[in-house]
Short mmCIF file of C-alpha atoms and ligand atoms in Angstrom, two decimals:
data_model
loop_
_atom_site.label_atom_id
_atom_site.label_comp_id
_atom_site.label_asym_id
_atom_site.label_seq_id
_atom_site.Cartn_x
_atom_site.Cartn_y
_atom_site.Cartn_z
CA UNK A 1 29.31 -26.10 -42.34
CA UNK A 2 32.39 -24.13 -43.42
CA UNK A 3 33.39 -20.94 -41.64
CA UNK A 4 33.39 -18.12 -43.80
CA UNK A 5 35.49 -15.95 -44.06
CA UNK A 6 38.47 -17.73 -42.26
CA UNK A 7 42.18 -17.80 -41.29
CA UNK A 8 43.20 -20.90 -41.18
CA UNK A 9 46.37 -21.42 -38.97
CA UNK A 10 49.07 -24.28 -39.21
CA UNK A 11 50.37 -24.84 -35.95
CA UNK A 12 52.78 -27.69 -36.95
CA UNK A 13 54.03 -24.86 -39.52
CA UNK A 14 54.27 -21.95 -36.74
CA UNK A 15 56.29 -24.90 -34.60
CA UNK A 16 58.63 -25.45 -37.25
CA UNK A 17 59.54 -22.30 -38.37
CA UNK A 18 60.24 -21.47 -34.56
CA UNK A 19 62.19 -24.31 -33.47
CA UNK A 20 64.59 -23.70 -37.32
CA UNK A 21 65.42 -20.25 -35.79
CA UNK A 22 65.97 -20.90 -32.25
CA UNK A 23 68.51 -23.62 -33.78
CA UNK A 24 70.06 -21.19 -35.83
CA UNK A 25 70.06 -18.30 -33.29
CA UNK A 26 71.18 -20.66 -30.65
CA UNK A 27 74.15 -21.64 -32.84
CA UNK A 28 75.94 -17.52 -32.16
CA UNK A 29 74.36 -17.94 -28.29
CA UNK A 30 70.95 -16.35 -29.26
CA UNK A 31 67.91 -17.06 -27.36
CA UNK A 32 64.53 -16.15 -29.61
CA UNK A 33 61.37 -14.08 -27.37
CA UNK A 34 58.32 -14.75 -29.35
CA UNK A 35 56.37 -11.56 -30.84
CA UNK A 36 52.94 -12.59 -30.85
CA UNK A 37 51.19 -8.77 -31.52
CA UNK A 38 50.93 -9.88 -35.03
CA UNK A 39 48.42 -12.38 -33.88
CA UNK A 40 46.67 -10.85 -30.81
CA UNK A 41 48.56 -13.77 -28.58
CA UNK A 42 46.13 -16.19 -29.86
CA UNK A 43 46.85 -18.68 -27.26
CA UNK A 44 47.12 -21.56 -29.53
CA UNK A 45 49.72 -19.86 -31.00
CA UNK A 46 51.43 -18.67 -27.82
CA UNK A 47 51.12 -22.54 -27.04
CA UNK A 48 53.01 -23.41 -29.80
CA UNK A 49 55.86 -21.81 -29.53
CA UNK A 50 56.10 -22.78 -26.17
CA UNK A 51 55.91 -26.51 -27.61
CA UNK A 52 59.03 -25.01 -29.70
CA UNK A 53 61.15 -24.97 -27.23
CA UNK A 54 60.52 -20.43 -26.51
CA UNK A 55 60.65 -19.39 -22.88
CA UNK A 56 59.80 -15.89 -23.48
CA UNK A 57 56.93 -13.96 -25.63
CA UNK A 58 56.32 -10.51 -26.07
CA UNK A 59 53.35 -8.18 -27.04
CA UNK A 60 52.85 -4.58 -27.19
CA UNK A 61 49.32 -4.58 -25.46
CA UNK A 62 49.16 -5.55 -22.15
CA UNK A 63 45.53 -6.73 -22.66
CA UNK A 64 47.09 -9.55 -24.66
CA UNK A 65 50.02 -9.99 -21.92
CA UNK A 66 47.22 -10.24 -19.12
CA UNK A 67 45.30 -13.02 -21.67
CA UNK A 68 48.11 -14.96 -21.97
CA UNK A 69 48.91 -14.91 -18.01
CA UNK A 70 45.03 -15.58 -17.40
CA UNK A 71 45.28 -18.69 -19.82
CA UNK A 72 49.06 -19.78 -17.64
CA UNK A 73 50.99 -19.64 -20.98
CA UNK A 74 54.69 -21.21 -19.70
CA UNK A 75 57.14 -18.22 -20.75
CA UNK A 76 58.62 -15.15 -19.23
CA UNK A 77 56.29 -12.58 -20.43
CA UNK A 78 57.55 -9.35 -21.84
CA UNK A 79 55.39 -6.15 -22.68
CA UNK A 80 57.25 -4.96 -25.77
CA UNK A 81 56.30 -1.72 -25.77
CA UNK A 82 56.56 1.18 -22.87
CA UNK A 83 53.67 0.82 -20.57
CA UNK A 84 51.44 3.89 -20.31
CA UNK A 85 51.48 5.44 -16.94
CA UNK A 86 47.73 4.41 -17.05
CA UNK A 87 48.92 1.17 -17.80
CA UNK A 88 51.63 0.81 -14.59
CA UNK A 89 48.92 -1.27 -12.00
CA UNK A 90 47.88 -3.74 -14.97
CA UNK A 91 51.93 -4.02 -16.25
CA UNK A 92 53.11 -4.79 -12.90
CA UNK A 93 50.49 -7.40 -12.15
CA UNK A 94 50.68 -9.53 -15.70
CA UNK A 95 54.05 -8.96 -16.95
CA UNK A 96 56.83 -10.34 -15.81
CA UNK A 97 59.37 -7.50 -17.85
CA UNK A 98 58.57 -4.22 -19.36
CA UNK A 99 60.15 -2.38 -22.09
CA UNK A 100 60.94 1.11 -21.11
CA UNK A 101 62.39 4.53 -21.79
CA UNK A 102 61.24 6.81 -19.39
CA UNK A 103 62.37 7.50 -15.54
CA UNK A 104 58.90 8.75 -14.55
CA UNK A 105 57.48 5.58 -15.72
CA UNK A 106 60.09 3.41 -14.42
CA UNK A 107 59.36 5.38 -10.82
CA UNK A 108 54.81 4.74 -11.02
CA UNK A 109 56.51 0.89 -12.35
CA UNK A 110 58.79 0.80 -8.51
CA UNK A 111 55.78 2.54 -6.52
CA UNK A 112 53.31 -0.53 -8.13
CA UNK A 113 55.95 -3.08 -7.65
CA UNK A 114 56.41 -2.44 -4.08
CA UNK A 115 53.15 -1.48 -3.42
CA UNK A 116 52.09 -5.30 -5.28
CA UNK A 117 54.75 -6.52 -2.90
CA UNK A 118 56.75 -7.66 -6.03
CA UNK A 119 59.78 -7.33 -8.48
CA UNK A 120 59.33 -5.82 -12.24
CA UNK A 121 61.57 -6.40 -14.47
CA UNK A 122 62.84 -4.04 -17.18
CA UNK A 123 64.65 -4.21 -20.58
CA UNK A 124 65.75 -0.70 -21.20
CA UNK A 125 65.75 0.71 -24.65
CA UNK A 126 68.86 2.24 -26.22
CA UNK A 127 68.19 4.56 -29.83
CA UNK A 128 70.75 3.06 -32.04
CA UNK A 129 69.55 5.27 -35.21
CA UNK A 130 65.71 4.04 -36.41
CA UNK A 131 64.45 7.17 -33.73
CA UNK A 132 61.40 5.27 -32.35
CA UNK A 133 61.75 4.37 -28.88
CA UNK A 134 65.39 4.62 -26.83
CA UNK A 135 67.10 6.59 -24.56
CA UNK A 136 70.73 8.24 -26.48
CA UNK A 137 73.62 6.19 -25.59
CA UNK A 138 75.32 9.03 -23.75
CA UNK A 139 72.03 9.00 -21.59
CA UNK A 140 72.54 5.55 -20.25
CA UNK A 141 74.76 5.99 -17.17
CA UNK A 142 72.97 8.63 -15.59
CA UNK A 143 69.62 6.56 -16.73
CA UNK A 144 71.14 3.28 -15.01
CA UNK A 145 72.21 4.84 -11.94
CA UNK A 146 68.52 6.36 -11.14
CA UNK A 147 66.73 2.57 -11.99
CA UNK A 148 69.00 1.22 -9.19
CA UNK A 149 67.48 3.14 -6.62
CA UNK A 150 64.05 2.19 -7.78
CA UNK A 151 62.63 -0.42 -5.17
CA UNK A 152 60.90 -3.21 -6.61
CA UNK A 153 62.43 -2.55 -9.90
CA UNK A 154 65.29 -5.13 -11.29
CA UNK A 155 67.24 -4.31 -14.76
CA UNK A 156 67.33 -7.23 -16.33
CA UNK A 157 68.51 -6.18 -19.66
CA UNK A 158 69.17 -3.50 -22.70
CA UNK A 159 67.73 -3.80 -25.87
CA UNK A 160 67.52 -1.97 -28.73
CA UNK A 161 65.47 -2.18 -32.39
CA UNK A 162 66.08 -1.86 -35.76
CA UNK A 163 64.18 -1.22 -39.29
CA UNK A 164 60.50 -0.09 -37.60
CA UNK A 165 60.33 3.05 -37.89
CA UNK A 166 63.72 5.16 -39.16
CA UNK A 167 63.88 1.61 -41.81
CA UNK A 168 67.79 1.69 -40.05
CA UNK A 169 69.41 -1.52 -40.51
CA UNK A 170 70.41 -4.04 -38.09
CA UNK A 171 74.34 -3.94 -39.88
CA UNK A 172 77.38 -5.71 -38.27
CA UNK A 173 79.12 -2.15 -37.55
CA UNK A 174 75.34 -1.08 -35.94
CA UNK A 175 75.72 -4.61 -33.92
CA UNK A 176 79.27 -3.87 -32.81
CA UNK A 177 78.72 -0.58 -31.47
CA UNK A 178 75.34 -1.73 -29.95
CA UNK A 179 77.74 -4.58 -28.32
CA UNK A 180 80.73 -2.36 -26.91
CA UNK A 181 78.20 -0.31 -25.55
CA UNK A 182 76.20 -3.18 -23.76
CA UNK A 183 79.86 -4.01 -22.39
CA UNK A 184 80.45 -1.22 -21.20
CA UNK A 185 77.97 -0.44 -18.86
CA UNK A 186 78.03 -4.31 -18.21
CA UNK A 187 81.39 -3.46 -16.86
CA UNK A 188 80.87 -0.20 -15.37
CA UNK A 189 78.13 -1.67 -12.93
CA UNK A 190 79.11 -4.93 -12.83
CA UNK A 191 75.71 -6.30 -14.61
CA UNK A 192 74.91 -9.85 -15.77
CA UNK A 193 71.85 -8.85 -18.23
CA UNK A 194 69.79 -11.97 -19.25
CA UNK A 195 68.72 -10.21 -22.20
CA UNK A 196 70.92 -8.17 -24.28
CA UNK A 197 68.06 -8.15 -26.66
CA UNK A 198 69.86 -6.78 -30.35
CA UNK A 199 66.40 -6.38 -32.41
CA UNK A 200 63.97 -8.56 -34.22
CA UNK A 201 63.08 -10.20 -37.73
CA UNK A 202 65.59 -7.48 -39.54
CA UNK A 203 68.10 -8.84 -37.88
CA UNK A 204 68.24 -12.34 -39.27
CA UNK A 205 70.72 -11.48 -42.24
CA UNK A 206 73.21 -10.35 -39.33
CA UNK A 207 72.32 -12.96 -37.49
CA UNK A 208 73.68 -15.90 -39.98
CA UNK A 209 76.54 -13.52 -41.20
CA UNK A 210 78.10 -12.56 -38.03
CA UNK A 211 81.05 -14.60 -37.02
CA UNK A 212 80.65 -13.01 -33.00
CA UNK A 213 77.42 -11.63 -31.68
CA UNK A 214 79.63 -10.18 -28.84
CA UNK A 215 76.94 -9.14 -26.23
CA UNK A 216 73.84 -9.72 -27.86
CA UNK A 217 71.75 -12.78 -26.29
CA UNK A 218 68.60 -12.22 -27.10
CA UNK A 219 66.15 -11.30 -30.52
CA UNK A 220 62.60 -10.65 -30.37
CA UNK A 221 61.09 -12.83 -33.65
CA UNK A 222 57.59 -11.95 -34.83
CA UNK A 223 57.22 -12.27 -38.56
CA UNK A 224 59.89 -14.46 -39.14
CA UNK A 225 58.61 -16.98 -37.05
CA UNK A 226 54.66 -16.23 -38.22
CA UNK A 227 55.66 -16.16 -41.71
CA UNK A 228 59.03 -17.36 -42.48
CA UNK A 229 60.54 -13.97 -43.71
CA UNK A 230 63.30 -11.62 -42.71
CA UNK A 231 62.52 -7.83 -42.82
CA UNK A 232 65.52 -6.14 -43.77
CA UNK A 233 65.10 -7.23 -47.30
CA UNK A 234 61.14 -8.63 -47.48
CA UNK A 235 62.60 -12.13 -48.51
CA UNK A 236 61.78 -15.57 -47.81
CA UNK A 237 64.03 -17.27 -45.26
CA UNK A 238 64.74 -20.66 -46.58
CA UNK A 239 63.50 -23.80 -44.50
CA UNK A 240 60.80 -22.08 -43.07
CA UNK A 241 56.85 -22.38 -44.32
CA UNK A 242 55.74 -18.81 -45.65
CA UNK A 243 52.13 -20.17 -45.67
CA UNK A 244 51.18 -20.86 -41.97
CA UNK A 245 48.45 -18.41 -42.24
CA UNK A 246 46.09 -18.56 -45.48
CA UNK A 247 42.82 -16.48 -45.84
CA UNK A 248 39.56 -18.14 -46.80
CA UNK A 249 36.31 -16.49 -48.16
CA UNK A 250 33.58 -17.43 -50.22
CA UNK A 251 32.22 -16.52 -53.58
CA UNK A 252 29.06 -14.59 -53.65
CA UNK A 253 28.48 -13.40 -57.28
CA UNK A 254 29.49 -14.32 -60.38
CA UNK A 255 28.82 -12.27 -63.29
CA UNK A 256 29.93 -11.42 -66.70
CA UNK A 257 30.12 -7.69 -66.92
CA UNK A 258 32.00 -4.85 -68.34
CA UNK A 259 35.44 -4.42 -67.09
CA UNK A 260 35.12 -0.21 -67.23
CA UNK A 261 32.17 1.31 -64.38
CA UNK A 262 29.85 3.46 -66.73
CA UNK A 263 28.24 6.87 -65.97
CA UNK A 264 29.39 9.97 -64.55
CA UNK A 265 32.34 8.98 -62.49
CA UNK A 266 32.79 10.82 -59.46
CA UNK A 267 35.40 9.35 -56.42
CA UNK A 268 34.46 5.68 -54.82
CA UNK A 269 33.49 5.27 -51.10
CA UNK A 270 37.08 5.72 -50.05
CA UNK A 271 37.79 8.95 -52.06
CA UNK A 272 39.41 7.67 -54.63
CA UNK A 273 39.65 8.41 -58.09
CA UNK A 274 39.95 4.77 -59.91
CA UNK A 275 40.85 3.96 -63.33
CA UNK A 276 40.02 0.78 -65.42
CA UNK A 277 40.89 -0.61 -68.47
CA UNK A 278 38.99 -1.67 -70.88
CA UNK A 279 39.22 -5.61 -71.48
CA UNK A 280 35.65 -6.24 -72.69
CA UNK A 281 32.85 -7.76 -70.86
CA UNK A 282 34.82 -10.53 -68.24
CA UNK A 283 33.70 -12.63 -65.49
CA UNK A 284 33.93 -10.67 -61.99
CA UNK A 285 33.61 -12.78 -58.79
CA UNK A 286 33.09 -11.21 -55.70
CA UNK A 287 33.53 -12.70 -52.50
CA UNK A 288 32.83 -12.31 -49.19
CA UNK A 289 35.51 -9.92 -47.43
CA UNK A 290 36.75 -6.76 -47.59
CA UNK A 291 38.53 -4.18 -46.37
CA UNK A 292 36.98 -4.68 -42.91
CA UNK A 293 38.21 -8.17 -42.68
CA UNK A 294 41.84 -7.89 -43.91
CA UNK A 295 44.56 -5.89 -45.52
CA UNK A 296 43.39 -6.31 -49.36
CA UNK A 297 46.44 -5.34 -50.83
CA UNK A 298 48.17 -7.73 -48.65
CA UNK A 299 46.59 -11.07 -50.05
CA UNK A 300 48.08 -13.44 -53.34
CA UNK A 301 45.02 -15.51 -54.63
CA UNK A 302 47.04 -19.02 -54.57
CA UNK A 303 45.60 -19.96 -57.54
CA UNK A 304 46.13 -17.48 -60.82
CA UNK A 305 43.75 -15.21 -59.96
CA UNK A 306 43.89 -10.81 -60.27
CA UNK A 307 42.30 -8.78 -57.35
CA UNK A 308 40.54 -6.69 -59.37
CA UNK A 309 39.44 -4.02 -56.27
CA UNK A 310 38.08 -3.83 -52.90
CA UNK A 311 35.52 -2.29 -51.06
CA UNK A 312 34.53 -2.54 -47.25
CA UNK A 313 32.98 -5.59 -47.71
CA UNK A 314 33.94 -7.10 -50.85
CA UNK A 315 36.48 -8.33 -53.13
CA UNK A 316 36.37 -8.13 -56.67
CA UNK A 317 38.15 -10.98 -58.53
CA UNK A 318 39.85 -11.79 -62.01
CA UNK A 319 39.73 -15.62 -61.77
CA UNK A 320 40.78 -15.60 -65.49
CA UNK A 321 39.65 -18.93 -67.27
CA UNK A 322 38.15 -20.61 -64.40
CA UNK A 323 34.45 -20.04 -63.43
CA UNK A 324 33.39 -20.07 -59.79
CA UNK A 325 29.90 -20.25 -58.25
CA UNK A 326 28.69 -19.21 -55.70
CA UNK A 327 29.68 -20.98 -52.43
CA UNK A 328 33.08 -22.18 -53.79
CA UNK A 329 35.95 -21.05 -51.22
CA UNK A 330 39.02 -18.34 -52.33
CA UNK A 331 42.23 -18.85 -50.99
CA UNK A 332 45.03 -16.58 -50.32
CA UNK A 333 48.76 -16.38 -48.72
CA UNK A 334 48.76 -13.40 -46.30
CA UNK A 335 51.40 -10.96 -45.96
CA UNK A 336 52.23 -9.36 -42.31
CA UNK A 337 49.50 -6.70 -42.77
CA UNK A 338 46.91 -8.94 -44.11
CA UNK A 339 47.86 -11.28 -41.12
CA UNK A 340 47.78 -8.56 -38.28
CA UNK A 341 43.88 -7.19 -39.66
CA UNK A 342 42.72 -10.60 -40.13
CA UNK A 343 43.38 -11.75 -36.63
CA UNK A 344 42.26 -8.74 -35.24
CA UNK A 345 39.12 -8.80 -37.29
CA UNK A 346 35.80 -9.82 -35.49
CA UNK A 347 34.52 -10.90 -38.50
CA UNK A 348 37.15 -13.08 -39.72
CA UNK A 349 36.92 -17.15 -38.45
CA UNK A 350 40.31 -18.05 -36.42
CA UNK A 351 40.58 -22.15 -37.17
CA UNK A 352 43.29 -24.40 -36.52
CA UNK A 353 44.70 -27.19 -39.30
CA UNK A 354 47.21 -29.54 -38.87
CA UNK A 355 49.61 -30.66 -42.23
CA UNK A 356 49.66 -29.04 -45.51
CA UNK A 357 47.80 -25.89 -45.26
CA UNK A 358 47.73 -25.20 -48.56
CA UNK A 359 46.72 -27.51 -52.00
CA UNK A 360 49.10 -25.85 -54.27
CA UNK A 361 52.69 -25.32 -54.33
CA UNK A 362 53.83 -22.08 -52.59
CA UNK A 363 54.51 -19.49 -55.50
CA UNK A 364 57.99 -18.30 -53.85
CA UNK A 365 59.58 -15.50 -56.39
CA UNK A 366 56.36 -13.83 -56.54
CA UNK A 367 56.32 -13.60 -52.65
CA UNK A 368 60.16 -12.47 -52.99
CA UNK A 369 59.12 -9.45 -54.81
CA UNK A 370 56.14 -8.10 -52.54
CA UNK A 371 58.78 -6.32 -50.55
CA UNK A 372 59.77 -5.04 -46.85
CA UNK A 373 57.63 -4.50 -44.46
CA UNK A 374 58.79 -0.60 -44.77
CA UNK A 375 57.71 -0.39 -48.80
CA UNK A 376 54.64 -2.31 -48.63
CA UNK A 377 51.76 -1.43 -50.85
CA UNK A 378 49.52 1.11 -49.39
CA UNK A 379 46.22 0.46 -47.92
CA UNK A 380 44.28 1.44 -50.62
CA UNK A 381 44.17 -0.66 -53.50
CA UNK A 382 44.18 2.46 -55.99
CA UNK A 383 44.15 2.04 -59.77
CA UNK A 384 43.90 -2.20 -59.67
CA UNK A 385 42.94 -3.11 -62.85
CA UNK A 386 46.45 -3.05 -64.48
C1 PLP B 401 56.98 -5.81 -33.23
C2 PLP B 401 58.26 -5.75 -32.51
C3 PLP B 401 59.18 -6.80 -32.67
C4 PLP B 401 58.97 -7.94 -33.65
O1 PLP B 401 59.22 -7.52 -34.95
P1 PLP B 401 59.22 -8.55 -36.19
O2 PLP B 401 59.72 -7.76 -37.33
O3 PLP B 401 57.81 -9.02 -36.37
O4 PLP B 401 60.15 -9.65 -35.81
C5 PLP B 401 60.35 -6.74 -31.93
N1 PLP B 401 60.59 -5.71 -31.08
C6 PLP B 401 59.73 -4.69 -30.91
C7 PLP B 401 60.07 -3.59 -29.95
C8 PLP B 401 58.53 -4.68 -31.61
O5 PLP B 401 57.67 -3.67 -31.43
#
């Protein structure tokens, strides 16, 4: 029996598009860490990418850094995001390098290291405009100074991130100064910094255009490796599959019914006021997800089909001339969003195909226009039936 609903993964896709940019990272002396957050380090994922040729992978939640140690995933493994004082004892023990910011933390980090009887690692993070995490350049000396007289802690490299929160871009002049800074601390205290890490899927555009990445050694790929796109712009990267990941549910009604709700209309269960059109009485197909399962506005029926609306648990479909039935299977591309809730979903099937993972050809300028990652639709899918 099918699964229902389902992501179905291509592996061979994921492999691909990971061993097409370490190729054309490696070719300006760029090594690729794998981002697997998106994903919750599914380990066959994580495997993958090691099959690509990676040698590091990075999450943001150590529970999915200690999963990956647990399951002996080959690759340095990075925690991407500052660990939480709470989190030092856990950080220490199943990473091999944490991001960090803070001195305090970097301190309860040297206390657990020595206490574990073993050397952290840390990239520290430098604010190069997008104001999430980073210390201020003119903070970095001072900073430096203080981490070598941590015991147990080793700096093994700088990094800094672009276009995720302050939608900054990753532009050759940012890349420079980044660089020239990186050297010069490099030469003030004589460092050799394994990763110079200069941002993440933004940064591909640079990446190709730049004739000299100076310092910078190191990117951190998520979604361009997941799903073939650069975020700087939202577009497609050519060469790489956009359609590793496809969502699956099933049909559980279909009806022919007005296209306008009638009676006193008051706000749905999300509090929203919704407006229809009228197109006459039209087939609606509902299946078998909702907003539970995955980001709504995130999916593209790959066949012509409208989403009509969403609820918690359901999907409202357009399928235009073609009739389903009940038990036929819906199939969508997934955009980051839709990707990230599906995979963290309980409810959603995780399954595993090898070769084409979709039956139809990939509709590319319609994916072009869905936009970054910054200017994505909202969560709500308000006023859908235009
Ligand atoms: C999520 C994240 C990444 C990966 O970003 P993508 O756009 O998916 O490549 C890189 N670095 C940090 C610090 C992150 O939090």
């Amino acid at each position: 029996m099918a699964v229902l609903p389902r992501v179905e993964i291509n592996l061979e896709k994921i492999r691909h598009n990971a061993k097409t940019l370490k190729q054309l990272f490696g070719r300006k002396g760029i090594s690729i860490t794998g981002v697997v957050k998106g994903v919750t380090a599914d380990l066959n994922i994580a495997g993958a990418l090691v099959e690509a040729g990676i040698t590091s992978l990075a999450d943001s939640k150590i529970a999915n850094i200690e999963k990956m140690r647990k399951a002996g995933i080959k690759a340095d493994l990075i925690l991407l995001r500052s660990p939480g004082i709470s989190e030092v004892e856990k950080t220490v023990r199943y990473a091999d390098i944490s991001m960090n910011t803070e001195l305090d933390t970097i301190r309860a980090l040297s206390a657990e290291a020595v206490r574990q009887q073993k050397t952290h690692k840390i990239i520290l993070m430098v604010e190069m405009g997008d104001l999430r995490e980073g210390i201020l350049l003119k903070d970095a000396p001072a900073m430096i100074r203080e981490i070598f007289t941590c015991p147990g802690i080793e700096l093994a490299g700088i990094g800094t991130n672009f276009a995720c929160f302050g939608g900054v871009l990753p532009t050759e002049q940012k890349m420079q100064t980044f660089s020239r800074f990186v050297q010069a601390m490099q030469e003030l205290f004589s460092l050799k910094l394994p990763y110079v890490s200069g941002g993440n899927s933004a940064n591909y555009n640079w990446a190709v255009k730049t004739k000299d990445a100076e310092a910078v050694n190191n990117v951190r790929l998520g979604e361009s490796i997941l799903l073939g796109r650069e975020t700087s712009g939202g577009h497609i990267i050519p060469s790489l599959y956009q359609d590793a990941f496809c969502f699956v549910a099933e049909v559980i009604e279909s009806k022919i019914k007005p296209s306008v709700p009638y009676g006193t209309i008051g706000k749905n269960a999300f509090g929203e006021q919704v407006t229809f059109i009228d197109r006459g009485n039209r087939r609606r197909t509902i299946i078998s997800a909702g907003r539970h399962d995955v980001l709504v506005s995130g999916l593209t029926p790959v066949r012509p089909f409208h989403i009509i609306g969403s609820s918690s648990d359901h999907i409202i479909l357009d399928t235009k001339d073609a009739v389903l039935v009940p038990g036929d299977e819906v199939r969508f591309y997934m955009n980051y969003g839709a990707m990230l809730r599906a995979m963290t979903s309980p409810y959603v099937y995780k399954t595993y195909v090898h070769g084409a993972a979709t039956t139809e050809p990939y509709k590319q300028q319609f994916l072009l226009s869905r936009g970054t990652r910054q200017n994505r639709p909202p969560e709500t899918e308000k006023n859908p039936a235009n």
